[in-house]
Coordinates of C-alpha atoms in Angstrom, one line a residue:
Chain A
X1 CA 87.1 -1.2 -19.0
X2 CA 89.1 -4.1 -19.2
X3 CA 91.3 -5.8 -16.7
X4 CA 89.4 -4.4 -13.9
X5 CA 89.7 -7.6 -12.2
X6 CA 93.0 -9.6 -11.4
X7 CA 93.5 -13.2 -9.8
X8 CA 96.9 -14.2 -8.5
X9 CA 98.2 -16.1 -11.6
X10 CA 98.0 -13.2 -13.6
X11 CA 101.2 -12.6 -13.7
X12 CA 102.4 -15.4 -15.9
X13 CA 100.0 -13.7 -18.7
X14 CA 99.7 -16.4 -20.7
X15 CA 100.8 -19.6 -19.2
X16 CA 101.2 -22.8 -21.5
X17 CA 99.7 -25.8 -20.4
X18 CA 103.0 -27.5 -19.3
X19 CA 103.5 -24.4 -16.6
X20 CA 100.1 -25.2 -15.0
X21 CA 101.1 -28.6 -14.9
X22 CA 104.6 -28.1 -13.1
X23 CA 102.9 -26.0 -11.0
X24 CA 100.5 -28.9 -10.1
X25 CA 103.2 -30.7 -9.0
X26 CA 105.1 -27.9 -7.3
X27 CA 101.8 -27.6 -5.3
X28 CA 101.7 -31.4 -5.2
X29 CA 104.9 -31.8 -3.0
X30 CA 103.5 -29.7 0.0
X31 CA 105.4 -26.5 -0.8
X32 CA 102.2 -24.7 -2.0
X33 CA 100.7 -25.5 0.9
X34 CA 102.7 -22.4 3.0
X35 CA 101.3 -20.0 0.3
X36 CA 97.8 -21.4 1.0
X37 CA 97.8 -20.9 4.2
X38 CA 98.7 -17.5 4.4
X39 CA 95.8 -16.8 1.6
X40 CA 93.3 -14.4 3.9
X41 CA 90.4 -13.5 1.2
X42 CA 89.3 -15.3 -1.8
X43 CA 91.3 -13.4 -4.2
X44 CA 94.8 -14.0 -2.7
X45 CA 93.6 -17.6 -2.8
X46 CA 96.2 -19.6 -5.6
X47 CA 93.8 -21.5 -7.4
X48 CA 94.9 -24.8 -9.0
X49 CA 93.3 -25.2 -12.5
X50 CA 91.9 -28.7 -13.5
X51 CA 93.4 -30.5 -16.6
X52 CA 92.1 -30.0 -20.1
X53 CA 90.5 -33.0 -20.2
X54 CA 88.7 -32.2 -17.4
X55 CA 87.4 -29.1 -18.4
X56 CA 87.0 -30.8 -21.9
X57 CA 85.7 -34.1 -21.1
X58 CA 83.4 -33.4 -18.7
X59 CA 80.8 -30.9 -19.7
X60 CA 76.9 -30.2 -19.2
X61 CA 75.6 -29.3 -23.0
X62 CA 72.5 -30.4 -23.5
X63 CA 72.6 -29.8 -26.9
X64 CA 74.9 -32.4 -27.7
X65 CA 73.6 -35.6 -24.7
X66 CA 72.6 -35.4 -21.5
X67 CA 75.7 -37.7 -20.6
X68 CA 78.3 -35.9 -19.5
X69 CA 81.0 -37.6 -22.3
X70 CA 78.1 -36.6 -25.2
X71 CA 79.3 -32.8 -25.9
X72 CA 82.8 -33.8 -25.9
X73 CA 81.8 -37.1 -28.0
X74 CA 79.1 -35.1 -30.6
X75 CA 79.8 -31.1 -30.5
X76 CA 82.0 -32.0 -33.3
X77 CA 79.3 -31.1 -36.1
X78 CA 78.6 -27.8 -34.7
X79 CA 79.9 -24.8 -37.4
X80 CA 81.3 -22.1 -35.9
X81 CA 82.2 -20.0 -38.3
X82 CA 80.9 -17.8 -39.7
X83 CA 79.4 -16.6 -36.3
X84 CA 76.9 -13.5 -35.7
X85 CA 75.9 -12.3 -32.5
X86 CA 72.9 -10.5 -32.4
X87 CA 72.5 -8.0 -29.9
X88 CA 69.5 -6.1 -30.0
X89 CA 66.8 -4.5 -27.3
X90 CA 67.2 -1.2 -25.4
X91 CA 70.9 -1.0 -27.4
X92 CA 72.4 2.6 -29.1
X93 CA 73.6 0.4 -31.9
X94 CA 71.5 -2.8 -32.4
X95 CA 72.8 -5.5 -35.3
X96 CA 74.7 -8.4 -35.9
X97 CA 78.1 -8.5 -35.2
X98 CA 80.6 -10.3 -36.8
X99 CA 82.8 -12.8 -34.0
X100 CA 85.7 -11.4 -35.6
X101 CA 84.6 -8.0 -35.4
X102 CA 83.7 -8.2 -31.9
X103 CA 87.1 -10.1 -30.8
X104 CA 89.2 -7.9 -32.9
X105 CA 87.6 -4.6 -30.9
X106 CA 87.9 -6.5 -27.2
X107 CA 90.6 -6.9 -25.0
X108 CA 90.9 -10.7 -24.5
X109 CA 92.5 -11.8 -20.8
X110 CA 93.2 -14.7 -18.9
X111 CA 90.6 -15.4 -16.0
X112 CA 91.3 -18.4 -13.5
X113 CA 87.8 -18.7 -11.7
X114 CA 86.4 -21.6 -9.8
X115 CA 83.3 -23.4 -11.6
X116 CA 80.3 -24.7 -9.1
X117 CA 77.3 -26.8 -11.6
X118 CA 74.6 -26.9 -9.7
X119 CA 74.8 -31.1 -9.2
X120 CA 77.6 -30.0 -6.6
X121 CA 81.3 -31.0 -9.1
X122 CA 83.5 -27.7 -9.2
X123 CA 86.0 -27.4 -11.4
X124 CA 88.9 -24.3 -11.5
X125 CA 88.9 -23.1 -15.3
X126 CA 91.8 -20.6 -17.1
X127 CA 89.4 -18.8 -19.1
X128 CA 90.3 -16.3 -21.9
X129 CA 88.1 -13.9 -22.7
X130 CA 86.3 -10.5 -22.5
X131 CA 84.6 -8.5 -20.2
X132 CA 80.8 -8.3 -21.1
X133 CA 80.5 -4.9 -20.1
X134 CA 82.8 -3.7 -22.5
X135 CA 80.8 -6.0 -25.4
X136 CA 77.8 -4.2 -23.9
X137 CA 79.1 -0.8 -24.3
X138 CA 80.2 -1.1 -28.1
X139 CA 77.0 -1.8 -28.2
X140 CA 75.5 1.1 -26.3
X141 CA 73.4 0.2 -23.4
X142 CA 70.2 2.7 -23.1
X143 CA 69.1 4.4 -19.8
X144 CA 65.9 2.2 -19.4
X145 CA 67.6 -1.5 -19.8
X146 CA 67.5 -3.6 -16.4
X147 CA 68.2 -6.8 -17.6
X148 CA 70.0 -8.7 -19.9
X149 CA 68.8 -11.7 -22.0
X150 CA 71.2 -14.2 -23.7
X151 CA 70.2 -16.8 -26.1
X152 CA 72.1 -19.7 -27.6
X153 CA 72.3 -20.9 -31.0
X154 CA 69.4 -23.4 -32.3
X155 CA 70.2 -25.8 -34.8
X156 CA 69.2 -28.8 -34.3
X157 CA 70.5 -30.6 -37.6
X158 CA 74.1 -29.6 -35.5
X159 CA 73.2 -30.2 -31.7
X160 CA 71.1 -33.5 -31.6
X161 CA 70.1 -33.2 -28.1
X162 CA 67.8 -30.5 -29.4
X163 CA 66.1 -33.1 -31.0
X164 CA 64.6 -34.0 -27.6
X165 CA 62.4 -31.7 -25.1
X166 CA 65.0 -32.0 -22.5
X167 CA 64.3 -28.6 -22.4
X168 CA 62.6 -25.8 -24.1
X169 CA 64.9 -25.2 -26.7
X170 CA 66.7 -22.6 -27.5
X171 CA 68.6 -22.5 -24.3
X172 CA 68.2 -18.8 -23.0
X173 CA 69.5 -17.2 -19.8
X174 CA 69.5 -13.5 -18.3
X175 CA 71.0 -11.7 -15.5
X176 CA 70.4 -8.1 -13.8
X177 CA 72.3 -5.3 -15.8
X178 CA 74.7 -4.8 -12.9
X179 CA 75.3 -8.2 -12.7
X180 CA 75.9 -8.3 -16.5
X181 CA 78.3 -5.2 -15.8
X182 CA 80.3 -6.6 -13.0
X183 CA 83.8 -6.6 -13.7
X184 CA 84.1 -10.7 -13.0
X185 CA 81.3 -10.8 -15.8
X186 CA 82.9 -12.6 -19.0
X187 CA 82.8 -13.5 -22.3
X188 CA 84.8 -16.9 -22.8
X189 CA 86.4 -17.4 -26.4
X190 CA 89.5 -19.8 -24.9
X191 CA 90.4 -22.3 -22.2
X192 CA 94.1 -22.7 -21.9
X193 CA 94.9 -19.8 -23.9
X194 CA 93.4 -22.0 -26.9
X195 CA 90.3 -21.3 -28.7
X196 CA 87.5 -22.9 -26.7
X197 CA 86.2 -26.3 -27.8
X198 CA 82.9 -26.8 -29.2
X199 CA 81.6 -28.6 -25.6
X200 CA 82.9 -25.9 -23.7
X201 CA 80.3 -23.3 -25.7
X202 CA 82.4 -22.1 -28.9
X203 CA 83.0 -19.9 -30.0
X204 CA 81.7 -17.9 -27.4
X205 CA 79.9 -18.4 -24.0
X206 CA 79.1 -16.3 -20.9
X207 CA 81.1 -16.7 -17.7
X208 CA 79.5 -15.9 -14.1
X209 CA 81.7 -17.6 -12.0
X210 CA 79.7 -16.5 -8.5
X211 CA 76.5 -18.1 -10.3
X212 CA 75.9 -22.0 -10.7
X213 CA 77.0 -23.1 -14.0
X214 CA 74.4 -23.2 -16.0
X215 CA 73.5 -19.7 -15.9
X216 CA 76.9 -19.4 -18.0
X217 CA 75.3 -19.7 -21.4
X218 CA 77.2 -21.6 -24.0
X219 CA 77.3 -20.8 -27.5
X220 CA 75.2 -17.3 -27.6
X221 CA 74.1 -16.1 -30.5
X222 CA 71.7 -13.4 -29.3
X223 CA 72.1 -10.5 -26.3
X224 CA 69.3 -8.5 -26.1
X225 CA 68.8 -5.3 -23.2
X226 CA 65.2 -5.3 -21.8
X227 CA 63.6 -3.5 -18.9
X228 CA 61.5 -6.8 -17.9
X229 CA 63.4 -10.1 -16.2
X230 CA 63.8 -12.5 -19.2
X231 CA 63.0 -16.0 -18.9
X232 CA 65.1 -18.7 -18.3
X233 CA 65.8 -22.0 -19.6
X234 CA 66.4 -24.0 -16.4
X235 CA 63.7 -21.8 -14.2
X236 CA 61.2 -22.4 -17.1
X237 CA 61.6 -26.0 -16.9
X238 CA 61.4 -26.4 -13.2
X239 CA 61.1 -23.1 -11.1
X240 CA 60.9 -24.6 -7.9
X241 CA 64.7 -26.4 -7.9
X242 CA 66.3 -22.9 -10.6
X243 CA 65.5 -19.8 -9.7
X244 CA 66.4 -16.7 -11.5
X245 CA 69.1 -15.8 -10.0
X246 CA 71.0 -19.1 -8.4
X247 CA 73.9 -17.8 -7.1
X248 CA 76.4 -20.1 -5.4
X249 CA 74.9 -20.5 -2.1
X250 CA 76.0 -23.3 0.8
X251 CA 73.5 -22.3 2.9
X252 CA 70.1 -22.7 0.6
X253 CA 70.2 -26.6 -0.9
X254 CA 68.9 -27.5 -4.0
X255 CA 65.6 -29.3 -2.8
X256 CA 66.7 -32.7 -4.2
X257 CA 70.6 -32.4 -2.1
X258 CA 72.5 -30.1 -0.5
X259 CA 74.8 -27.5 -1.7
X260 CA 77.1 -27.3 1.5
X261 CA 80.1 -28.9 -0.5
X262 CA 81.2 -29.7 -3.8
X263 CA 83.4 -32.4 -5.6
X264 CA 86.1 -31.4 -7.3
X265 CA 86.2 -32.9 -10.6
X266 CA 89.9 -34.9 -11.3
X267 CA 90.2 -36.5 -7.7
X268 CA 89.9 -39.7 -9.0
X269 CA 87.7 -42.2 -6.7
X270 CA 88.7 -42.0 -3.4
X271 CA 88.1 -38.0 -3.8
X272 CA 87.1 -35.9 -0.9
X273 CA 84.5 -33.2 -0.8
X274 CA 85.3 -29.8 -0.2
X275 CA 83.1 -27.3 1.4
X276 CA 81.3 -24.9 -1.4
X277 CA 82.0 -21.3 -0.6
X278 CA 79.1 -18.3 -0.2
X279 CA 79.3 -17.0 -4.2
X280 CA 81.4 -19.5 -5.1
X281 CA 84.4 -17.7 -3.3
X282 CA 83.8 -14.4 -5.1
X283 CA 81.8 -12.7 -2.1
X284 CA 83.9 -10.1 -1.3
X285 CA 83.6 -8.8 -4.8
X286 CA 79.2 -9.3 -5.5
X287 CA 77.9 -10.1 -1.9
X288 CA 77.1 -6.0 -2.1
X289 CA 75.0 -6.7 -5.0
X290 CA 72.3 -8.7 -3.3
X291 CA 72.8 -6.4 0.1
X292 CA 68.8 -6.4 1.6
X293 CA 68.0 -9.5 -0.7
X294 CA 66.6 -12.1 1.1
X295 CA 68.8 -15.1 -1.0
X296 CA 66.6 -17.8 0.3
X297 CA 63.9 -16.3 -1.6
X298 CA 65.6 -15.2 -4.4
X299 CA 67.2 -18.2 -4.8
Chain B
X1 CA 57.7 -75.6 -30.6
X2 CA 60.2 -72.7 -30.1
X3 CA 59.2 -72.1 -26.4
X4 CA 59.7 -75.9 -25.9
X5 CA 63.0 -76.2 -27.5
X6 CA 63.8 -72.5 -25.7
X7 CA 63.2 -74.7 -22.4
X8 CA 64.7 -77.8 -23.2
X9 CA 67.9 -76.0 -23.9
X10 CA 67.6 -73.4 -21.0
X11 CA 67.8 -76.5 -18.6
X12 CA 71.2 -77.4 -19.2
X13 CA 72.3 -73.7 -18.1
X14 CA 73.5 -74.1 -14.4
X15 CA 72.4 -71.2 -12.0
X16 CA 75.4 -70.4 -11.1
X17 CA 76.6 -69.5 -14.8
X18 CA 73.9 -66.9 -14.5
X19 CA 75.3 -65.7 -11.0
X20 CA 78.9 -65.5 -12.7
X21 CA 77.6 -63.9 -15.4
X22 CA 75.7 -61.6 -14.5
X23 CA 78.2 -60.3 -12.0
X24 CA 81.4 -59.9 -14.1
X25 CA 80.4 -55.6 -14.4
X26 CA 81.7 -55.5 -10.9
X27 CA 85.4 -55.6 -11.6
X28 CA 85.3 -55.1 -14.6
X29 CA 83.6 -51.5 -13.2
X30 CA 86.0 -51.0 -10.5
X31 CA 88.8 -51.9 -12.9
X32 CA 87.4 -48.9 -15.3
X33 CA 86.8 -46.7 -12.4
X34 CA 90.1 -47.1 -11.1
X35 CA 91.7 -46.6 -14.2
X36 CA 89.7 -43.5 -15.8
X37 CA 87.4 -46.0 -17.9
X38 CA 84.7 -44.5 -16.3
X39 CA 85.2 -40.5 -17.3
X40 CA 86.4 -37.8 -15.4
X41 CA 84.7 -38.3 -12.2
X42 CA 84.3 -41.8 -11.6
X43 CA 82.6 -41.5 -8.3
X44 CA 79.1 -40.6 -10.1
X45 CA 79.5 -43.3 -13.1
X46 CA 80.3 -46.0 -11.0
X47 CA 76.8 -45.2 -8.5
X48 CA 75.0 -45.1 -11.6
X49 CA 76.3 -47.8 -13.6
X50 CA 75.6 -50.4 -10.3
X51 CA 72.2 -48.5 -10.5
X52 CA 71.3 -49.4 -13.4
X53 CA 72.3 -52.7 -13.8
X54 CA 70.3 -53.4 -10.8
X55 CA 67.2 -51.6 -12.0
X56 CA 67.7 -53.5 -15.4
X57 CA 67.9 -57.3 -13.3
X58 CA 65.1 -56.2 -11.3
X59 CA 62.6 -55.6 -14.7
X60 CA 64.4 -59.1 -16.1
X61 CA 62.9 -60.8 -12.5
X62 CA 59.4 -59.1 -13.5
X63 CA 59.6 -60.5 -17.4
X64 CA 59.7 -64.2 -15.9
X65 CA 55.7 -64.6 -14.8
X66 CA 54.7 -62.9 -17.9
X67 CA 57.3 -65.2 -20.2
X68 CA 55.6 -68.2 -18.6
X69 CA 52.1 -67.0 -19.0
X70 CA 52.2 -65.6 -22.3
X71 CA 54.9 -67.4 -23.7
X72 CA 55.3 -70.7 -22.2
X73 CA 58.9 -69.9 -21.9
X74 CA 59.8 -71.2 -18.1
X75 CA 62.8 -69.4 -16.5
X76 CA 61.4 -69.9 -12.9
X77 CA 64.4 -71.3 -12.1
X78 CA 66.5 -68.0 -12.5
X79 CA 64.1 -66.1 -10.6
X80 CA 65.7 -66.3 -7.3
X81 CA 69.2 -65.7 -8.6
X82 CA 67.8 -62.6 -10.8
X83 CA 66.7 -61.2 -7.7
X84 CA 69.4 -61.5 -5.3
X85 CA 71.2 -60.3 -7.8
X86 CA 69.5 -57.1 -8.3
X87 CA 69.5 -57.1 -4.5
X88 CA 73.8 -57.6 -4.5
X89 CA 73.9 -54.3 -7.1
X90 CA 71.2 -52.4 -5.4
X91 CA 73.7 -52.7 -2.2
X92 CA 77.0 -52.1 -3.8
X93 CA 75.0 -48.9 -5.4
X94 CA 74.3 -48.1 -2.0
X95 CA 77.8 -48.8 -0.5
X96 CA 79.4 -46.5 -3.2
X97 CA 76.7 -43.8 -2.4
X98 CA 77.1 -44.2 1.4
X99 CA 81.5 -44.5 1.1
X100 CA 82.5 -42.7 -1.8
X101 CA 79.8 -40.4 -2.6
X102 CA 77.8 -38.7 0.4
X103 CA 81.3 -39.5 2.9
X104 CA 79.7 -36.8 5.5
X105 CA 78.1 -39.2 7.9
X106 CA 76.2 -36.3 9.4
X107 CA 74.8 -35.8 5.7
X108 CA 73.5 -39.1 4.7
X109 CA 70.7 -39.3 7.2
X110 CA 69.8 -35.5 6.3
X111 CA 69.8 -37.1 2.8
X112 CA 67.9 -39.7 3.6
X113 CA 65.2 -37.7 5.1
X114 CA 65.1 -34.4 3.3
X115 CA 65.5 -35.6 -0.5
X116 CA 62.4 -37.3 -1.9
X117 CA 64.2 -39.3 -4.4
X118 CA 67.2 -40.6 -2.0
X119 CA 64.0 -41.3 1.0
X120 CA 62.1 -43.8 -2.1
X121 CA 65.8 -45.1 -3.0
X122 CA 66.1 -46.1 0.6
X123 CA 62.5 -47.3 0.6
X124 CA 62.6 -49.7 -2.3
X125 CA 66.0 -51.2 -0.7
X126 CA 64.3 -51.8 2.8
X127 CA 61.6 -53.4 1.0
X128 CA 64.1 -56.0 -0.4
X129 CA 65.7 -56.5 2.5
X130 CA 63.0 -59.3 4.0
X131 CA 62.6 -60.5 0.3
X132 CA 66.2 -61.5 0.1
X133 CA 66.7 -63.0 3.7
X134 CA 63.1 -65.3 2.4
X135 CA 64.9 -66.1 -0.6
X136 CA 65.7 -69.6 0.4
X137 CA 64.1 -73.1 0.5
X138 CA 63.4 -73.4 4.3
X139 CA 61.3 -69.9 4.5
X140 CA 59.3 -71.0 0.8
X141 CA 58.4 -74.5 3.4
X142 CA 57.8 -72.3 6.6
X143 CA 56.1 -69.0 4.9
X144 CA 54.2 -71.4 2.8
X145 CA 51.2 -69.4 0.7
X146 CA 52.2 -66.2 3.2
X147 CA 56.0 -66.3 1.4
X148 CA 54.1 -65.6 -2.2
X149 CA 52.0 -62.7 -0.5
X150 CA 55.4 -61.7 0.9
X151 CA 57.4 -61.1 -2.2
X152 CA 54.7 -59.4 -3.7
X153 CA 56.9 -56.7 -2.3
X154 CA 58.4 -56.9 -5.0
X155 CA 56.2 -55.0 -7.0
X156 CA 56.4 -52.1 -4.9
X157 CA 60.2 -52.0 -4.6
X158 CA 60.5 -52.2 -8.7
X159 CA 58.5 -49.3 -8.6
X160 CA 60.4 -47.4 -6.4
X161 CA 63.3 -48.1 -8.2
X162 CA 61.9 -46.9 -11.2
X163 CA 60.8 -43.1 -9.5
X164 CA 64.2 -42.7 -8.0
X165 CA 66.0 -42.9 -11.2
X166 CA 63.4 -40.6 -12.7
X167 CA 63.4 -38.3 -10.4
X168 CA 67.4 -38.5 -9.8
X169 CA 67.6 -37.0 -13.9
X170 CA 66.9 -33.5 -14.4
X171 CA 64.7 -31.8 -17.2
X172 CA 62.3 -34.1 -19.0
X173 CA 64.6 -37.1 -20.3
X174 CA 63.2 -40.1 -22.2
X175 CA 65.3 -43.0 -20.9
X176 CA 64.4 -43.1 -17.6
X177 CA 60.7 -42.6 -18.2
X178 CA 61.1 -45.7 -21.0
X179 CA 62.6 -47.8 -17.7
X180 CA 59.1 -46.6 -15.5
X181 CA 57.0 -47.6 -18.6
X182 CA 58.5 -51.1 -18.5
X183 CA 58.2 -51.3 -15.1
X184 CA 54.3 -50.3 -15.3
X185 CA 53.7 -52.5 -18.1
X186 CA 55.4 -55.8 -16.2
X187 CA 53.1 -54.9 -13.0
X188 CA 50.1 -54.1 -14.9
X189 CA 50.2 -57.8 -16.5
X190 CA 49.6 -59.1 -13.1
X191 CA 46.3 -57.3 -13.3
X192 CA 45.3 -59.2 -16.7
X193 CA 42.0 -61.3 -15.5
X194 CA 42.9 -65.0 -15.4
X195 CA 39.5 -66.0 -17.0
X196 CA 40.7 -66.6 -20.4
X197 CA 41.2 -70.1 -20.1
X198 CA 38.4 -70.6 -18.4
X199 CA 36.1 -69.2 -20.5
X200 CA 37.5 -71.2 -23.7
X201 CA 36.9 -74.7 -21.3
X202 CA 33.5 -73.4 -20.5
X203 CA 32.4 -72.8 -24.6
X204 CA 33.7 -76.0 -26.2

């Protein structure tokens, strides 16, 4: 099941971090800007991915601060290792599975995907990691499951925002089965083609790059299958601004500011906004799995 | 006395000092911002920084009645500085909003009117507007007793202040809340019956 999804840059497999950086500059002098413009859908688009400190210095975990310098600042103290995931629910074979067992039976690739938070930053992210649907079969998903439910790790003696009701703690997100099995559905377990940093979600964190950020949950320590639509952190807090769903939308604004463009994170202060794309650019690939959904309602 | 000696030695402080002071953030802000001090977008941190220093000058203006009252320590004469002061950030926090933030002109009055806590941002600035065009010796003559009903504006503005940056955070965050406490607290002292004194003169 893997691979089943390829962006342009795939073909330098694993590019070092000095490659991306020439390319910046390549790009930089205008002679990118011919490839760009011949770029007709969003997967022939050549995405430019941010720095690593901006991917690693700039993070929403509200474990670790609500500032966004506090996960790179105080994730530090968070053990990741030993790490059990437990997936469990409407599963063939529920337990808890070793990280290394589950990243020694998965087929880790390089994913270059935009990143849209909800507060309207973007960010473009080399991702490594797996496909959840193949995660999800080792694990053997029964007939009946429609949803799947994602929980991360709670330990607050580690994550010091937890401390704090920020939120109902643990963090927990969930998404529809076929939205879980969607080929563009990860698991991140690297940025860069390193392992991924403790802000970032270590050791391991969902990736739904049509969704707004926070709906990729960091850290998981639990998956578990269920017929019913499993809570969420962010809805749970405030329903009426996170729904269930919130896919990348211009057209429906957040009710405290609009959604119609994003900043992209690196430009410095002079940094102009770009407009933010229906799914987050990916709606060739998912639009047909909201077809007859009214998205303003199902925000 | 401590309050005595506090306002024997807070005379010899020019206002001015407290004007230089009290703006030195600005470059040295713009300085970070420029120069990645700030983080990885400095946009953001820059609008909030200005923010808060405003919000923070704006609950120092409030502490001076109570100081007086409860205290006996005067700073009256900082009061007018204080406030234009937290009128000059409130701007700038506005101008980096407005220039580097928002950008789409077509957006900003959509902002202004669909987003609750942008519309009571706005507010509390409008509200400050008259208070800092009276905040000089010749309308305190002309206004006479209507200039003190005047800049009891300032009560409401504060206020505003204090929602907007509660309602700009999002999930339940103490810090902000702590700033609206304050705030509360400062106005509610206003509310304290005078009679105290009184009553002590009237039982001798």
């Amino acid at each position: 099941m893997a691979n089943r999804w390829k962006n342009t840059l795939t073909e330098r497999d694993i590019t070092p971090e000095a490659a991306y950086l020439d390319r910046r500059r390549f790009i930089g002098a205008g002679i990118g800007l011919g490839l760009m413009g011949l770029a007709g859908t969003a997967r022939s688009e050549t995405l430019e991915p941010n720095p690593w400190e901006d991917i690693t210095q700039y993070n929403n975990f509200y474990e670790f601060g609500t500032g966004k310098d506090d996960p790179a600042r105080n994730a530090h103290t968070l053990t990741t290792d030993p790490w059990t995931v437990r997936i469990d629910g409407l599963v063939d074979k529920p337990g808890e599975y070793a990280f290394e067992d589950i990243m020694n039976a998965m087929t880790v690739e390089e994913r270059i995907y935009r990143f849209r938070c909800v507060e309207a930053w973007s960010m473009v992210i080399p991702w490594n990691g797996f496909e959840l649907a193949d995660l999800l079969a080792m694990a053997g998903v029964q007939s009946g499951a429609k949803y799947v439910a994602f929980e991360t790790l709670y330990r607050p003696e580690e994550m010091p925002g937890q401390r704090f009701p920020v939120l109902k703690w643990p963090y927990v997100e969930g998404l529809r089965l076929d939205e879980a099995m969607h080929p563009l559905t990860i698991m991140a377990t690297g940025i860069y083609g390193k392992d991924i940093p403790n802000q970032n979600g270590a050791p391991l964190r969902l990736v739904v790059p049509w969704k707004y950020g926070f709906k990729s949950i960091k850290s998981v320590v639990r998956i578990t299958l269920t017929d019913t639509q499993p809570p969420t952190a962010w809805n749970t807090a405030l329903g009426s601004e996170y729904g269930f769903y919130s896919n990348v939308n211009p057209q429906v604004d957040h009710p405290r500011w609009s959604q119609a463009s994003e900043r992209v994170i690196g430009g410095g202060l002079f940094a102009r906004k770009q407009p933010t794309l229906m799914f987050n650019g990916y709606e060739e690939e998912v639009a047909s799995l909201y077809a007859g959904m009214d998205l303003r309602e199902n925000y | 006395m401590l309050a005595a000696k506090l306002n024997g030695w807070m005379r010899h402080i020019p206002v001015w000092a407290v004007w230089l002071v009290a703006l030195l953030p600005v470059p040295a802000l713009l300085y970070l911002a420029a120069t990645g001090g700030l983080g990885r977008e400095p946009i953001e941190a820059l609008e909030h920084e200005l923010g808060e220093i405003a919000l923070k000058l704006l609950i120092l203006g409030l502490c001076i009645t109570p100081l007086r009252r409860f205290f006996g320590i005067n700073l009256l004469r900082f009061r007018r500085a204080l406030g234009l002061l937290a009128f000059t950030y409130v701007a700038l926090h506005l101008l980096v909003w407005l220039v580097l933030d928002v950008q789409i002109l077509s957006q900003i009055w959509a902002d202004i009117l669909k987003r609750p806590y942008i519309t009571i941002g706005m507010a509390g600035f409008v509200l400050m507007i008259p208070l800092a065009v009276t905040s000089n010796n010749l309308s305190v003559r002309k206004l006479g007793p209507r200039w003190v009903k005047l800049h009891r504006l300032t009560y409401a503005a504060v206020l505003l202040a204090g929602v907007h940056f509660v309602m700009v955070r999002k999930g339940f965050q103490f810090e902000p809340l702590i700033y609206l406490a304050v705030i509360g607290l400062l106005i509610g002292l206003r509310f304290l019956p005078k009679q105290s004194r009184r009553v002590s003169k009237a039982v001798p």
